[in-house]
PDB file of C-alpha atoms in Angstrom:
ATOM      1  CA  MET A 157      -5.814  -9.306 -23.259  1.00 50.00           C
ATOM      2  CA  ALA A 158      -8.728 -10.158 -25.515  1.00 57.00           C
ATOM      3  CA  GLU A 159      -8.466  -9.648 -29.257  1.00 62.00           C
ATOM      4  CA  PRO A 160     -10.648  -6.843 -30.684  1.00 57.00           C
ATOM      5  CA  GLU A 161     -13.649  -7.846 -32.729  1.00 66.00           C
ATOM      6  CA  PRO A 162     -13.358  -7.442 -36.526  1.00 64.00           C
ATOM      7  CA  GLY A 163     -14.194  -3.876 -37.477  1.00 60.00           C
ATOM      8  CA  GLU A 164     -13.650  -2.608 -33.936  1.00 62.00           C
ATOM      9  CA  ALA A 165     -11.116   0.146 -33.327  1.00 60.00           C
ATOM     10  CA  PRO A 166      -7.886  -1.098 -31.740  1.00 61.00           C
ATOM     11  CA  ARG A 167      -7.680  -0.542 -28.016  1.00 63.00           C
ATOM     12  CA  THR A 168      -5.197   1.974 -26.736  1.00 68.00           C
ATOM     13  CA  ALA A 169      -3.602   2.037 -23.340  1.00 81.00           C
ATOM     14  CA  PHE A 170      -5.108   4.268 -20.669  1.00 80.00           C
ATOM     15  CA  ARG A 171      -1.910   6.331 -20.532  1.00 77.00           C
ATOM     16  CA  GLU A 172      -2.068   7.049 -24.269  1.00 81.00           C
ATOM     17  CA  ARG A 173      -5.736   8.033 -24.085  1.00 81.00           C
ATOM     18  CA  LEU A 174      -4.997  10.308 -21.119  1.00 83.00           C
ATOM     19  CA  ARG A 175      -2.118  11.975 -22.966  1.00 82.00           C
ATOM     20  CA  ARG A 176      -4.373  12.798 -25.909  1.00 82.00           C
ATOM     21  CA  VAL A 177      -6.993  14.505 -23.738  1.00 85.00           C
ATOM     22  CA  LEU A 178      -5.071  17.795 -23.804  1.00 86.00           C
ATOM     23  CA  ASP A 179      -2.689  19.307 -26.295  1.00 86.00           C
ATOM     24  CA  PRO A 180       1.025  19.575 -25.401  1.00 87.00           C
ATOM     25  CA  GLY A 181       0.760  23.255 -24.444  1.00 88.00           C
ATOM     26  CA  ALA A 182      -1.890  22.517 -21.833  1.00 90.00           C
ATOM     27  CA  TRP A 183       0.213  19.657 -20.421  1.00 90.00           C
ATOM     28  CA  PHE A 184       3.140  22.066 -20.145  1.00 93.00           C
ATOM     29  CA  GLY A 185       0.930  24.477 -18.195  1.00 94.00           C
ATOM     30  CA  LEU A 186      -0.078  21.682 -15.812  1.00 94.00           C
ATOM     31  CA  GLY A 187       3.599  20.826 -15.370  1.00 94.00           C
ATOM     32  CA  VAL A 188       4.386  24.423 -14.414  1.00 95.00           C
ATOM     33  CA  LEU A 189       1.451  24.450 -11.990  1.00 96.00           C
ATOM     34  CA  GLY A 190       2.730  21.218 -10.447  1.00 95.00           C
ATOM     35  CA  ALA A 191       6.217  22.689 -10.092  1.00 95.00           C
ATOM     36  CA  LEU A 192       4.769  25.732  -8.307  1.00 95.00           C
ATOM     37  CA  LEU A 193       2.771  23.535  -5.930  1.00 93.00           C
ATOM     38  CA  PHE A 194       5.894  21.512  -5.224  1.00 94.00           C
ATOM     39  CA  LEU A 195       7.904  24.674  -4.460  1.00 93.00           C
ATOM     40  CA  ILE A 196       5.165  25.903  -2.106  1.00 90.00           C
ATOM     41  CA  GLY A 197       5.235  22.513  -0.398  1.00 90.00           C
ATOM     42  CA  ILE A 198       8.976  22.459   0.229  1.00 90.00           C
ATOM     43  CA  TYR A 199       9.312  26.126   1.224  1.00 89.00           C
ATOM     44  CA  ILE A 200       8.872  26.068   5.016  1.00 81.00           C
ATOM     45  CA  PRO A 201       7.473  29.601   5.668  1.00 84.00           C
ATOM     46  CA  ALA A 202       4.912  29.379   2.837  1.00 80.00           C
ATOM     47  CA  LEU A 203       2.202  27.569   4.813  1.00 82.00           C
ATOM     48  CA  ALA A 204       3.425  28.251   8.359  1.00 85.00           C
ATOM     49  CA  SER A 205       0.314  30.229   9.380  1.00 87.00           C
ATOM     50  CA  PHE A 206      -2.032  27.264   8.792  1.00 84.00           C
ATOM     51  CA  PRO A 207      -2.650  24.665  11.497  1.00 86.00           C
ATOM     52  CA  ASP A 208      -0.932  21.334  10.780  1.00 85.00           C
ATOM     53  CA  SER A 209       1.215  23.025   8.207  1.00 86.00           C
ATOM     54  CA  ALA A 210       3.679  20.115   8.121  1.00 88.00           C
ATOM     55  CA  VAL A 211       0.984  17.774   6.770  1.00 89.00           C
ATOM     56  CA  LEU A 212      -0.288  20.436   4.376  1.00 89.00           C
ATOM     57  CA  ARG A 213       3.247  21.079   3.073  1.00 90.00           C
ATOM     58  CA  LEU A 214       3.732  17.350   2.549  1.00 92.00           C
ATOM     59  CA  LEU A 215       0.469  17.091   0.596  1.00 92.00           C
ATOM     60  CA  PHE A 216       1.379  20.096  -1.554  1.00 91.00           C
ATOM     61  CA  ALA A 217       4.824  18.657  -2.301  1.00 93.00           C
ATOM     62  CA  ILE A 218       3.471  15.219  -3.246  1.00 95.00           C
ATOM     63  CA  ALA A 219       0.609  16.548  -5.371  1.00 95.00           C
ATOM     64  CA  GLY A 220       2.834  19.152  -7.043  1.00 95.00           C
ATOM     65  CA  GLY A 221       5.570  16.651  -7.820  1.00 95.00           C
ATOM     66  CA  ALA A 222       3.118  14.172  -9.302  1.00 94.00           C
ATOM     67  CA  LEU A 223       1.300  16.823 -11.354  1.00 94.00           C
ATOM     68  CA  GLY A 224       4.596  18.307 -12.538  1.00 94.00           C
ATOM     69  CA  MET A 225       5.989  14.967 -13.662  1.00 93.00           C
ATOM     70  CA  LEU A 226       2.759  14.028 -15.417  1.00 92.00           C
ATOM     71  CA  GLY A 227       2.449  17.392 -17.169  1.00 92.00           C
ATOM     72  CA  PHE A 228       6.073  17.668 -18.260  1.00 91.00           C
ATOM     73  CA  SER A 229       6.320  14.049 -19.418  1.00 90.00           C
ATOM     74  CA  PHE A 230       3.122  14.255 -21.505  1.00 89.00           C
ATOM     75  CA  TRP A 231       4.294  17.596 -22.908  1.00 89.00           C
ATOM     76  CA  TRP A 232       7.647  16.091 -23.894  1.00 88.00           C
ATOM     77  CA  GLU A 233       6.028  13.093 -25.584  1.00 86.00           C
ATOM     78  CA  GLY A 234       3.531  15.222 -27.504  1.00 83.00           C
ATOM     79  CA  HIS A 235       5.500  18.309 -28.506  1.00 76.00           C
ATOM     80  CA  ALA A 236       7.120  16.590 -31.507  1.00 75.00           C
ATOM     81  CA  GLU A 237       3.823  15.306 -32.923  1.00 71.00           C
ATOM     82  CA  PRO A 238       2.004  17.206 -35.667  1.00 69.00           C
ATOM     83  CA  PRO A 239      -0.746  19.431 -34.294  1.00 64.00           C
ATOM     84  CA  ARG A 240      -4.207  17.950 -34.017  1.00 63.00           C
ATOM     85  CA  PRO A 241      -6.917  19.369 -36.279  1.00 62.00           C
ATOM     86  CA  ARG A 242      -9.126  21.989 -34.703  1.00 60.00           C
ATOM     87  CA  ARG A 243     -12.758  21.139 -34.074  1.00 58.00           C
ATOM     88  CA  ARG A 244     -14.102  24.484 -35.179  1.00 59.00           C
ATOM     89  CA  GLY A 245     -15.857  24.879 -38.484  1.00 53.00           C
ATOM     90  CA  ARG A 246     -17.566  22.294 -40.584  1.00 54.00           C
ATOM     91  CA  ALA A 247     -15.829  19.407 -42.232  1.00 54.00           C
ATOM     92  CA  SER A 248     -15.520  19.567 -46.008  1.00 53.00           C
ATOM     93  CA  PRO A 249     -17.004  16.675 -47.941  1.00 54.00           C
ATOM     94  CA  ALA A 250     -14.551  14.145 -49.316  1.00 55.00           C
ATOM     95  CA  ASP A 251     -15.328  15.003 -52.953  1.00 53.00           C
ATOM     96  CA  GLN A 252     -14.389  18.686 -52.559  1.00 54.00           C
ATOM     97  CA  PRO A 253     -10.712  19.635 -52.754  1.00 50.00           C
ATOM     98  CA  LEU A 254      -9.124  20.779 -49.542  1.00 54.00           C
ATOM     99  CA  SER A 255      -8.392  24.475 -49.308  1.00 50.00           C
ATOM    100  CA  HIS A 256      -4.953  25.656 -48.358  1.00 48.00           C
ATOM    101  CA  PRO A 257      -4.653  27.170 -44.852  1.00 53.00           C
ATOM    102  CA  PHE A 258      -3.068  30.390 -46.183  1.00 53.00           C
ATOM    103  CA  GLY A 259      -6.082  31.527 -48.104  1.00 55.00           C
ATOM    104  CA  PRO A 260      -9.520  30.374 -49.179  1.00 57.00           C
ATOM    105  CA  SER A 261      -8.880  30.968 -52.894  1.00 59.00           C
ATOM    106  CA  PHE A 262      -5.893  28.607 -53.126  1.00 58.00           C
ATOM    107  CA  GLU A 263      -6.775  24.927 -53.453  1.00 62.00           C
ATOM    108  CA  VAL A 264      -4.494  21.918 -53.436  1.00 66.00           C
ATOM    109  CA  TYR A 265      -4.942  19.473 -56.298  1.00 71.00           C
ATOM    110  CA  ARG A 266      -4.510  15.849 -55.336  1.00 73.00           C
ATOM    111  CA  PRO A 267      -4.948  13.545 -58.330  1.00 73.00           C
ATOM    112  CA  PRO A 268      -6.496  10.138 -57.777  1.00 75.00           C
ATOM    113  CA  PRO A 269      -4.024   7.277 -57.489  1.00 74.00           C
ATOM    114  CA  ARG A 270      -3.078   5.513 -60.732  1.00 71.00           C
ATOM    115  CA  LYS A 271      -2.816   1.788 -61.119  1.00 72.00           C
ATOM    116  CA  GLU A 272      -0.111   2.058 -63.772  1.00 69.00           C
ATOM    117  CA  GLY A 273       2.262   4.058 -61.590  1.00 63.00           C
ATOM    118  CA  PRO A 274       3.801   7.474 -62.275  1.00 61.00           C
ATOM    119  CA  LEU A 275       3.570   9.057 -65.708  1.00 62.00           C
ATOM    120  CA  LEU A 276       7.296   9.549 -66.177  1.00 61.00           C
ATOM    121  CA  ARG A 277       9.750   6.793 -65.528  1.00 59.00           C
ATOM    122  CA  ARG A 278      13.374   7.720 -65.559  1.00 63.00           C
ATOM    123  CA  GLU A 279      15.697   4.890 -66.371  1.00 68.00           C
ATOM    124  CA  PRO A 280      19.224   5.080 -65.015  1.00 67.00           C
ATOM    125  CA  PRO A 281      21.801   5.738 -67.725  1.00 68.00           C
ATOM    126  CA  SER A 282      23.455   2.600 -69.027  1.00 71.00           C
ATOM    127  CA  ASN A 283      27.236   2.311 -68.904  1.00 73.00           C
ATOM    128  CA  GLU A 284      27.897   1.078 -72.423  1.00 63.00           C
TER     129      GLU A 284
END
């Protein structure tokens, strides 16, 4: 695998990019849909009225199993991650303080980093 150029974003695997396309709740919904397709495929009377129902049932079972495994596995990997930021609204400039999500009048103060370290240093008590 070729090294990325300086300044280029690191490459991610196709599986990781695919997992990030949808949020975990949507992957869970696709897993449920896949499970339903699989159940329709293995239930013999479900597609009996269609011609070549054996082939159709096999296709439903394979597609449902694959979709269910993909959806549930991506849901399981992503449900413990922090939620992604929403794309609605406009982004606040970097020089403005971020507002708290509970109300627009409450702002979070984040002081700039200090080179000297924290203001208060607590020394452990000496055993003399």
